[in-house]
PDB file of C-alpha atoms in Angstrom:
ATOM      1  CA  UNK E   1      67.710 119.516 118.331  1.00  0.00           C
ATOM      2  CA  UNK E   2      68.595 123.503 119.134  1.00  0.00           C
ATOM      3  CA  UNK E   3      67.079 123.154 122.712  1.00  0.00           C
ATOM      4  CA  UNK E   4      69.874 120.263 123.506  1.00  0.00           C
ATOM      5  CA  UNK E   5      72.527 122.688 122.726  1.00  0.00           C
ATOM      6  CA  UNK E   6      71.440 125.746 124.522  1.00  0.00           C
ATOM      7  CA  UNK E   7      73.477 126.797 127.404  1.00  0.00           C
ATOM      8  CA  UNK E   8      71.668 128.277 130.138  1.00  0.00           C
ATOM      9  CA  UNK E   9      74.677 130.353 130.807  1.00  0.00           C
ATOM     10  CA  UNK E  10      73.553 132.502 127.942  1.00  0.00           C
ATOM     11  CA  UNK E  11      69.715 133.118 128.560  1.00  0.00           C
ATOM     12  CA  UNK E  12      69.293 135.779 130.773  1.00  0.00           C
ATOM     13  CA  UNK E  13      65.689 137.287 131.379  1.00  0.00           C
ATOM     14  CA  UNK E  14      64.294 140.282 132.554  1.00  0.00           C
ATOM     15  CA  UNK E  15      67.035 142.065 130.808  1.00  0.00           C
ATOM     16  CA  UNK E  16      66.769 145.222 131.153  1.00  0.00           C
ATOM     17  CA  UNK E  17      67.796 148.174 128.719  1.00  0.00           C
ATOM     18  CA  UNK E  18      66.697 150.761 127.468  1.00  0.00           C
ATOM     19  CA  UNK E  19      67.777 150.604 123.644  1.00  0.00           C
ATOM     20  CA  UNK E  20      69.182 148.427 121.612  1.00  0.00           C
ATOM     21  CA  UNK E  21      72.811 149.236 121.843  1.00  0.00           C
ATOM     22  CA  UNK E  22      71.651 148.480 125.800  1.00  0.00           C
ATOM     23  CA  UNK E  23      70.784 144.809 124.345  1.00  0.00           C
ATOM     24  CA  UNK E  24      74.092 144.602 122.292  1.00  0.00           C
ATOM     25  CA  UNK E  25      76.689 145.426 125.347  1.00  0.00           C
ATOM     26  CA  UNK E  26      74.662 143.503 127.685  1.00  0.00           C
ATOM     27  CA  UNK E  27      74.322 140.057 125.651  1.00  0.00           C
ATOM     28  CA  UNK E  28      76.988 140.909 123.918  1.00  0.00           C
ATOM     29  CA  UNK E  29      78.909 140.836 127.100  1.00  0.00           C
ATOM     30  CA  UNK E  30      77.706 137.271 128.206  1.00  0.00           C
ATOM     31  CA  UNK E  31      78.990 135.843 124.419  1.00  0.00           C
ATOM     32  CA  UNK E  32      82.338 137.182 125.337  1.00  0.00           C
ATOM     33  CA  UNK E  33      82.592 135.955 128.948  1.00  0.00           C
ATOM     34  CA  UNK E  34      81.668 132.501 127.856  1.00  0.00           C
ATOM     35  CA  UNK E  35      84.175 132.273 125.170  1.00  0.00           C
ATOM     36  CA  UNK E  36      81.789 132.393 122.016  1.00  0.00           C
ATOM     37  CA  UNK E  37      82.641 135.881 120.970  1.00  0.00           C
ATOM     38  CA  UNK E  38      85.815 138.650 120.831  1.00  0.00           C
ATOM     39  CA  UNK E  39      85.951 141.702 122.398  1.00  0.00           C
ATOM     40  CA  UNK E  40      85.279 143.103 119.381  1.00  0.00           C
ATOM     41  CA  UNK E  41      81.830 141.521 119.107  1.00  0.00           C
ATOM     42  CA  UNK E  42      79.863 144.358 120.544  1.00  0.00           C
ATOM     43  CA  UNK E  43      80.996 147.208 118.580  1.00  0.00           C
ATOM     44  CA  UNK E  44      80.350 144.622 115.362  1.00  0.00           C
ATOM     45  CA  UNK E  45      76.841 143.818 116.479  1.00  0.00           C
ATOM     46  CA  UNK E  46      75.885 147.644 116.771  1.00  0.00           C
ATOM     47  CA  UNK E  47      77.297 148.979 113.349  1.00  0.00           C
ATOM     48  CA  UNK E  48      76.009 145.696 111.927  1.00  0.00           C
ATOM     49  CA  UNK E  49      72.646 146.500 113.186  1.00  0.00           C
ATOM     50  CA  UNK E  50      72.889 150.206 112.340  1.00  0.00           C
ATOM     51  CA  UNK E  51      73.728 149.081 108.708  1.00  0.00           C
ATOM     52  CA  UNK E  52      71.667 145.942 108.438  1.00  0.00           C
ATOM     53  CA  UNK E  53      69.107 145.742 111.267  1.00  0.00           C
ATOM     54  CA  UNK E  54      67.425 142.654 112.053  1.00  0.00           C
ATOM     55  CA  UNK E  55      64.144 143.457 113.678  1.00  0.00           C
ATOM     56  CA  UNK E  56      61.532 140.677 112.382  1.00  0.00           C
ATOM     57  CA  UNK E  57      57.716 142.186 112.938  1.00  0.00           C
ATOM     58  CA  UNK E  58      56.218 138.207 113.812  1.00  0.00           C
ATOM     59  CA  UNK E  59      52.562 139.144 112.975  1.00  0.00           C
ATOM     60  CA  UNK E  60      52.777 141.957 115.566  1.00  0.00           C
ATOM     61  CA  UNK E  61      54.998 140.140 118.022  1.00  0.00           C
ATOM     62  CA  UNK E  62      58.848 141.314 117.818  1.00  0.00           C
ATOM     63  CA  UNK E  63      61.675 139.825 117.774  1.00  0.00           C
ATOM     64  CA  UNK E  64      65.693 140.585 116.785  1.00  0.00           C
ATOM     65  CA  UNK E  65      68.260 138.221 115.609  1.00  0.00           C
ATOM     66  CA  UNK E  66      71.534 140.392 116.061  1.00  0.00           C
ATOM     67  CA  UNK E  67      74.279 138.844 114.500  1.00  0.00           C
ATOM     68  CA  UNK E  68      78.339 139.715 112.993  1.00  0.00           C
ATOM     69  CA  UNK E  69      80.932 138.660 110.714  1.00  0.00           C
ATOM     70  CA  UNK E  70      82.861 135.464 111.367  1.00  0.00           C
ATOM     71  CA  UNK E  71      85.317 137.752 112.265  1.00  0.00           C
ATOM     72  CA  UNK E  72      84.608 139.065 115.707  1.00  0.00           C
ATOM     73  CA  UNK E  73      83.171 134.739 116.739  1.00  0.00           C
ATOM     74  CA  UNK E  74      85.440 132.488 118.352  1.00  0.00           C
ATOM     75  CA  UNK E  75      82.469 129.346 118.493  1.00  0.00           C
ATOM     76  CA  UNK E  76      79.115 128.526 117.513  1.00  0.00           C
ATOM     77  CA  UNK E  77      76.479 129.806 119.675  1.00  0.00           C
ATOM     78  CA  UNK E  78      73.203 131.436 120.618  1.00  0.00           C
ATOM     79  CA  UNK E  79      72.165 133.855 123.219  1.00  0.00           C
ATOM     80  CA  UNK E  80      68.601 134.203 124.593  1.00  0.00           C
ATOM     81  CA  UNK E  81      67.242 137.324 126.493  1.00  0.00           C
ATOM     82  CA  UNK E  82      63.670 138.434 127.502  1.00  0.00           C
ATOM     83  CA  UNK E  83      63.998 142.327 127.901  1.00  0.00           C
ATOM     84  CA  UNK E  84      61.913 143.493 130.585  1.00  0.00           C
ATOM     85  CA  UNK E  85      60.190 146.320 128.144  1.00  0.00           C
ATOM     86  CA  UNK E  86      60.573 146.553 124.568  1.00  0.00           C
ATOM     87  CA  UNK E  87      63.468 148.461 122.488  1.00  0.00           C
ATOM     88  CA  UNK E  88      62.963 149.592 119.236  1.00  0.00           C
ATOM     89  CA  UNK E  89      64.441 148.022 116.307  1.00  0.00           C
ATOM     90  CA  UNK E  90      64.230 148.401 112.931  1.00  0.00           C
ATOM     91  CA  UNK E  91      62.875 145.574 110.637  1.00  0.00           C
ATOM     92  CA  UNK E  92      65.175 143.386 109.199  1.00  0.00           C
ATOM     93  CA  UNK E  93      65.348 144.750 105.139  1.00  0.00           C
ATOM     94  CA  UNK E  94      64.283 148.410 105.796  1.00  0.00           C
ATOM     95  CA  UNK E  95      65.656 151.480 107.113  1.00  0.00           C
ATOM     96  CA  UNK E  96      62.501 153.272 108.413  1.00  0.00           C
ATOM     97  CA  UNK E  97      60.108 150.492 109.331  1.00  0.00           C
ATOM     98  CA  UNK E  98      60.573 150.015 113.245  1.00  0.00           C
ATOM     99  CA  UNK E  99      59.413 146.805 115.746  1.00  0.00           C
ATOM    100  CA  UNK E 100      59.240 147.060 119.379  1.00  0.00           C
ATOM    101  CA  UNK E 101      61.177 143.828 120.383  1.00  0.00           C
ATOM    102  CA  UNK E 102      61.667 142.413 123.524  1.00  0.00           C
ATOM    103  CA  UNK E 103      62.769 138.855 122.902  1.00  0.00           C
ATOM    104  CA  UNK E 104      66.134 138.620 121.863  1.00  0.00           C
ATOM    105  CA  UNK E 105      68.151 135.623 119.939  1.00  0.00           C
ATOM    106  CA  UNK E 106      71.928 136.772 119.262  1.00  0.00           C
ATOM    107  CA  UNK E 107      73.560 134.510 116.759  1.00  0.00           C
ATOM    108  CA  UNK E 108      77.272 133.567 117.287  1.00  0.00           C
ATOM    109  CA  UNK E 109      77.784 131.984 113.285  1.00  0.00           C
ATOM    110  CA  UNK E 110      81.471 130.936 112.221  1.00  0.00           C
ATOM    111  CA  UNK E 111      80.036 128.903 109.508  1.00  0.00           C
ATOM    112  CA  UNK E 112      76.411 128.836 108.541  1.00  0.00           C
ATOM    113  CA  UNK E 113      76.514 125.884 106.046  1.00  0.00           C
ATOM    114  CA  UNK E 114      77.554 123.712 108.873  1.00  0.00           C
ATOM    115  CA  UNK E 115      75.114 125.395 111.317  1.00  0.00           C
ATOM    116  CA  UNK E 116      72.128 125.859 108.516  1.00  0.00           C
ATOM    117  CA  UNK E 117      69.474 123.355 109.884  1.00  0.00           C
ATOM    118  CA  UNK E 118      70.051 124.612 113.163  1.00  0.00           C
ATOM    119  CA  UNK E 119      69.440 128.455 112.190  1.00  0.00           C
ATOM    120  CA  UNK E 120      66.633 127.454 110.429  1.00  0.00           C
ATOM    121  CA  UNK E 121      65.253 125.650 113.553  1.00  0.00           C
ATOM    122  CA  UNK E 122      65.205 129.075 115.091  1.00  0.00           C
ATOM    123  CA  UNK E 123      63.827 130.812 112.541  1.00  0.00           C
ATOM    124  CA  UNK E 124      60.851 128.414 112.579  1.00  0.00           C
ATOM    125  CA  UNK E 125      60.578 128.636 116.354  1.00  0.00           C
ATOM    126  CA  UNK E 126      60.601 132.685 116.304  1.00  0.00           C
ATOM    127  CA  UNK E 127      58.044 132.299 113.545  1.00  0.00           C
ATOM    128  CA  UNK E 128      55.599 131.182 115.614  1.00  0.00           C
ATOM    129  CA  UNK E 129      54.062 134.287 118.037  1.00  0.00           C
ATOM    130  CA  UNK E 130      53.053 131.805 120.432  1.00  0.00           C
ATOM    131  CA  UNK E 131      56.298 130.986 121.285  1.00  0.00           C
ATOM    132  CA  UNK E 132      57.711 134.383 121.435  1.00  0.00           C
ATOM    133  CA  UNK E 133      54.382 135.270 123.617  1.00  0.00           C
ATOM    134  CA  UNK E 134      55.309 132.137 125.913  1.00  0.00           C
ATOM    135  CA  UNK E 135      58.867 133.553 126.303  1.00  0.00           C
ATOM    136  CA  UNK E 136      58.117 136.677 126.985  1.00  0.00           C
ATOM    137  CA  UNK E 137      56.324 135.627 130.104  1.00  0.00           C
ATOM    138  CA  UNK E 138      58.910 133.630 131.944  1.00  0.00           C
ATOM    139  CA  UNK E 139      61.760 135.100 133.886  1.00  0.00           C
ATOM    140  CA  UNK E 140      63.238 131.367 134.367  1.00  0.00           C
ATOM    141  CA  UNK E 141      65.942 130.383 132.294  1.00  0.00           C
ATOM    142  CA  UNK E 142      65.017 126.681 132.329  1.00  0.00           C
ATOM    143  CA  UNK E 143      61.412 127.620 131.381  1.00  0.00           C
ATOM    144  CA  UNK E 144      62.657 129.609 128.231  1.00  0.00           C
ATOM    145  CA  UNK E 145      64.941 126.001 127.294  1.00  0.00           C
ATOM    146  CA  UNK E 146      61.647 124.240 127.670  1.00  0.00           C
ATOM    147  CA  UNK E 147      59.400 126.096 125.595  1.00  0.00           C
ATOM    148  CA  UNK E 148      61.809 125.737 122.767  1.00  0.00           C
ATOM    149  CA  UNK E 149      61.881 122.236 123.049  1.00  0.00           C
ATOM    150  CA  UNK E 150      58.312 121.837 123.515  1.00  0.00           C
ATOM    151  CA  UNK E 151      58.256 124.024 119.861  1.00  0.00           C
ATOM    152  CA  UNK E 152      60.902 122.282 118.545  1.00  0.00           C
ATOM    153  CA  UNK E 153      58.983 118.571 119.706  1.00  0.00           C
ATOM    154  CA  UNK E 154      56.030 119.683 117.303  1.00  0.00           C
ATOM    155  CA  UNK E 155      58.195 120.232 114.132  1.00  0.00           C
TER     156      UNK E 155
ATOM    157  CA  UNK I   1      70.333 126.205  80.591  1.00  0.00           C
ATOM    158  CA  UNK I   2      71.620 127.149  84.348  1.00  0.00           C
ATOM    159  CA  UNK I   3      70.208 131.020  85.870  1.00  0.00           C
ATOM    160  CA  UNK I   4      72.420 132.421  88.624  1.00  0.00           C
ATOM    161  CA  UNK I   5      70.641 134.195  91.040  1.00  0.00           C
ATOM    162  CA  UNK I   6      72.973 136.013  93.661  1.00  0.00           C
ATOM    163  CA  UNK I   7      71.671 136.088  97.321  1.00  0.00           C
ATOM    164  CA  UNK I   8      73.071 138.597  99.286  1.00  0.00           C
ATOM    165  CA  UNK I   9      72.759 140.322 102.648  1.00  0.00           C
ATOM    166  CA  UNK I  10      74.734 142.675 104.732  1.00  0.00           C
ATOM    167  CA  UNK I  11      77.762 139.641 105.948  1.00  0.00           C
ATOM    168  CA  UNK I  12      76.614 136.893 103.816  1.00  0.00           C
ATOM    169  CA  UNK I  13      76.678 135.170 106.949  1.00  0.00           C
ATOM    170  CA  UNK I  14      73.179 133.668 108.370  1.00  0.00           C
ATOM    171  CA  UNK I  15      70.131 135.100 106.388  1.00  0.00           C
ATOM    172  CA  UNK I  16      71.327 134.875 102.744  1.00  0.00           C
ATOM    173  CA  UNK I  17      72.227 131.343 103.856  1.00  0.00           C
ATOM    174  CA  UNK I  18      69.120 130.459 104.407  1.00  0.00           C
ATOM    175  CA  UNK I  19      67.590 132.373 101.732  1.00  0.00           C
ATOM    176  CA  UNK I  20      70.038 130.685  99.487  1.00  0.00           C
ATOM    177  CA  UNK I  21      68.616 126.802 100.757  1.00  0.00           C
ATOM    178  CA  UNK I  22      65.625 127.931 100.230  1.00  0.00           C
ATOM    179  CA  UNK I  23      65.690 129.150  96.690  1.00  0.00           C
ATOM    180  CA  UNK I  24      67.801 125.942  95.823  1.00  0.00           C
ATOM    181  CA  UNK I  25      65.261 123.826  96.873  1.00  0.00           C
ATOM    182  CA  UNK I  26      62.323 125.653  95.098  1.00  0.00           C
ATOM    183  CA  UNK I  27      64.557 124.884  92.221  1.00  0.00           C
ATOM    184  CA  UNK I  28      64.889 121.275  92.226  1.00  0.00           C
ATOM    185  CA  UNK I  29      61.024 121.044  93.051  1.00  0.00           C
ATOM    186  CA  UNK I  30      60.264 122.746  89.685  1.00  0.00           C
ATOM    187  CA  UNK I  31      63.113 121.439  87.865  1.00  0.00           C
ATOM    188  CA  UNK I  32      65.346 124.709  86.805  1.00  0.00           C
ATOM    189  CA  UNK I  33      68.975 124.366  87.308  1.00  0.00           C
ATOM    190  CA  UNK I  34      70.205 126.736  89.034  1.00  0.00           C
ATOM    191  CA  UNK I  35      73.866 128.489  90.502  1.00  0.00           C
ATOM    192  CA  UNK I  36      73.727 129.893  93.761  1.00  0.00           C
ATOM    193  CA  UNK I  37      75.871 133.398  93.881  1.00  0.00           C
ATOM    194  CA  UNK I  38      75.781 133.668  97.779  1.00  0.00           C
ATOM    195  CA  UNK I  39      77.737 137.273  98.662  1.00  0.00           C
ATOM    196  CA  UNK I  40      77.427 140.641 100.507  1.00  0.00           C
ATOM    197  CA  UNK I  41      74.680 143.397  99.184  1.00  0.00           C
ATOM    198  CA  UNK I  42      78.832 145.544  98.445  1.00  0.00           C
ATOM    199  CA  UNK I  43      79.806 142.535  96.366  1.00  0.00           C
ATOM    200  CA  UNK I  44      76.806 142.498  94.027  1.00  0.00           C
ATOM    201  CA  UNK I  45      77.916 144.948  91.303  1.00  0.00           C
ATOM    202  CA  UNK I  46      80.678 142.955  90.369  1.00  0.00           C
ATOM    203  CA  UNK I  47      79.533 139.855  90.536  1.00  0.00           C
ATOM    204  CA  UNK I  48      76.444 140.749  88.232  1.00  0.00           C
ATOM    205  CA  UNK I  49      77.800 139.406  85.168  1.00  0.00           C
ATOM    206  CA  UNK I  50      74.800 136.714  83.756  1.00  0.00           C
ATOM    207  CA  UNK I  51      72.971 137.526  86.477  1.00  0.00           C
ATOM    208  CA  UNK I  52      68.741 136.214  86.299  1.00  0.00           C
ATOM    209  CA  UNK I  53      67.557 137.163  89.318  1.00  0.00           C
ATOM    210  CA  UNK I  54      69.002 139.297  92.819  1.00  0.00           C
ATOM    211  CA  UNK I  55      67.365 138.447  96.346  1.00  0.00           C
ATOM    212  CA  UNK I  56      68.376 140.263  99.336  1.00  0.00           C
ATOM    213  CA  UNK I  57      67.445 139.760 102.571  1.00  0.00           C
ATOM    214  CA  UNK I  58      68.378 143.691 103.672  1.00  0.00           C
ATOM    215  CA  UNK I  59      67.677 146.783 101.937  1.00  0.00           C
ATOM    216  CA  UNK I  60      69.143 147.639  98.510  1.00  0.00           C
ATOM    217  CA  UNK I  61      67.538 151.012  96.598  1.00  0.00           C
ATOM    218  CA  UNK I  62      69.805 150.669  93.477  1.00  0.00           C
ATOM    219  CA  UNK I  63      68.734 149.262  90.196  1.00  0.00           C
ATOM    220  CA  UNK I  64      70.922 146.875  89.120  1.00  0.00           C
ATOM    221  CA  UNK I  65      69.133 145.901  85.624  1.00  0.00           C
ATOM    222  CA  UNK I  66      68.240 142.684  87.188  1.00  0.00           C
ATOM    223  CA  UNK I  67      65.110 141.552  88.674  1.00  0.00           C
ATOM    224  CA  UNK I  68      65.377 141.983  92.119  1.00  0.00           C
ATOM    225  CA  UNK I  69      63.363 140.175  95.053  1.00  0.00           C
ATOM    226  CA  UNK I  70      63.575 140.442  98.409  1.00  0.00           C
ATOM    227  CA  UNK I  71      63.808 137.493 100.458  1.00  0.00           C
ATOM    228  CA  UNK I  72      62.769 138.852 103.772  1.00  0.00           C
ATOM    229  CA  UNK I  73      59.787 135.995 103.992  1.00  0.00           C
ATOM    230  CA  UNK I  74      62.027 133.464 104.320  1.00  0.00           C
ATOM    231  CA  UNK I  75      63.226 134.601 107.879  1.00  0.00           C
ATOM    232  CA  UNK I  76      60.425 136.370 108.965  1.00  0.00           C
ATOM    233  CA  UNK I  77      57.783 132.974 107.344  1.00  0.00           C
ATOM    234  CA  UNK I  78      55.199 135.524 106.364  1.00  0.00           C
ATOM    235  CA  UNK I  79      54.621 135.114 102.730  1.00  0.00           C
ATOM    236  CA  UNK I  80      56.425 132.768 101.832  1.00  0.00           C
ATOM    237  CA  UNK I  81      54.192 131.639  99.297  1.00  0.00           C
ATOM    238  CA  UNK I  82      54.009 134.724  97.302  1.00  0.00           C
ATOM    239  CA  UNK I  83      57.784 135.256  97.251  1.00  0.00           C
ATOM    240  CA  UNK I  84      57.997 131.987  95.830  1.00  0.00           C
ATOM    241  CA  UNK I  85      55.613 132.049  92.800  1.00  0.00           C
ATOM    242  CA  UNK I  86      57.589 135.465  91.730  1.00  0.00           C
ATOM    243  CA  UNK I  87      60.891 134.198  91.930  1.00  0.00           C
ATOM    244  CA  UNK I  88      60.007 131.260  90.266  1.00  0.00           C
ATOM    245  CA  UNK I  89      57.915 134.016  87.699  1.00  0.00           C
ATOM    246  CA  UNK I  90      61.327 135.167  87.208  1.00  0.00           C
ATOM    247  CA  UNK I  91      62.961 132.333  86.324  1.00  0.00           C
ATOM    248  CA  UNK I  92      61.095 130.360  84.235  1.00  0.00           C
ATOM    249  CA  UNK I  93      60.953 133.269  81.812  1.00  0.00           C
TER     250      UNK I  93
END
């Protein structure tokens, strides 16, 4: 259960930025603070993305799953944010296909195997446009745990 | 006889895992035996030795002489179904 782990510490809504190397710094920040990430998270997350974006296009609804090497993670963790517009990303396998994303999950992985039902928990949960619609509505932290478990309750 | 299929995307961290689950488990439904070559899209060239079947999960425009698929619905869940059929197309050959 993904929803019993979340730390509210890392969901912040109403984000607000106005690309998404805004999203990486600001997120990226929080995973540092909190002790999930090094400083050299940030920088990782934005050449990752430049190389390798991760913009999913959830039958019109978008969505990003930024994300680094081991490397630059000191634990297991995931960040939340609602953005309060859209940024552009591009879409996860392409280089010129773009999604206007405003709900955010940053992935802190150290080991994947270990991790792999829960990151496949999220992917169902961000597969579903209903959720992503819900969270996109809220500006409460709590509310945004909720919905996931109320998703997560149904699979 | 075993097919390797290499899954690979940009860290080999999170989406090739998946990617890599999923194709294993397509596998044992339809009975081929299969080796899992889980690396980064940099690392494919030398690993391509034997190689059936590529899937990436990020962008790739060279031709490596292998039948490459991308893997892309497994994250995003929209088809799924299709992505399937040819990778098992692929390997039941």
């Amino acid at each position: 259960m993904i929803w019993k782990e979340l730390n509210e510490s890392l969901i912040i809504t109403n984000l607000k930025a106005n690309d998404y190397t805004d999203v990486m710094k600001e997120l990226g920040s929080v995973m540092i603070q909190e002790g999930y990430a090094k400083d050299s998270y940030i920088d990782a997350l934005i050449e990752r993305e430049q190389e390798y974006p991760t913009g999913l296009d959830i039958d019109g609804v978008g969505v990003a799953i930024p994300h680094t090497a081991v490397s630059h993670v000191k634990k297991h963790g995931i960040a939340i944010a609602v953005l309060d517009k859209p940024v552009t990303f591009f879409q996860m396998g392409t280089d010129d296909e773009t999604v206007e994303v405003q709900v955010i999950f940053m992935l802190a992985v150290i080991n994947a195997n270990e991790h792999l039902d829960q990151l496949q928990t999220i992917l169902k949960i961000i597969q579903d446009k209903n959720v992503l619609s819900d969270l996109m509505k809220t500006k409460d932290t709590k509310q945004i745990i909720k919905i996931i478990k109320d998703k997560e309750c149904t699979l | 006889m075993k097919k390797k299929v290499i899954v690979a995307c940009g860290g080999a961290v999170a989406t090739s895992t998946i990617a890599a689950n999923k194709i294993v488990e397509l596998c044992k439904e339809n009975g081929i035996d299969v080796e899992i070559c889980q690396i980064r899209i940099s690392e494919i060239e030398s690993n391509l030795e034997g190689t059936s079947l590529i899937v990436t999960t990020s962008k790739v425009k060279r031709d490596y002489g292998v039948p490459l698929i991308t893997g892309m619905p497994f994250i995003s869940g929209i088809g799924v179904e299709k992505t399937q059929a040819a990778i098992l197309d692929v390997l039941k050959r």
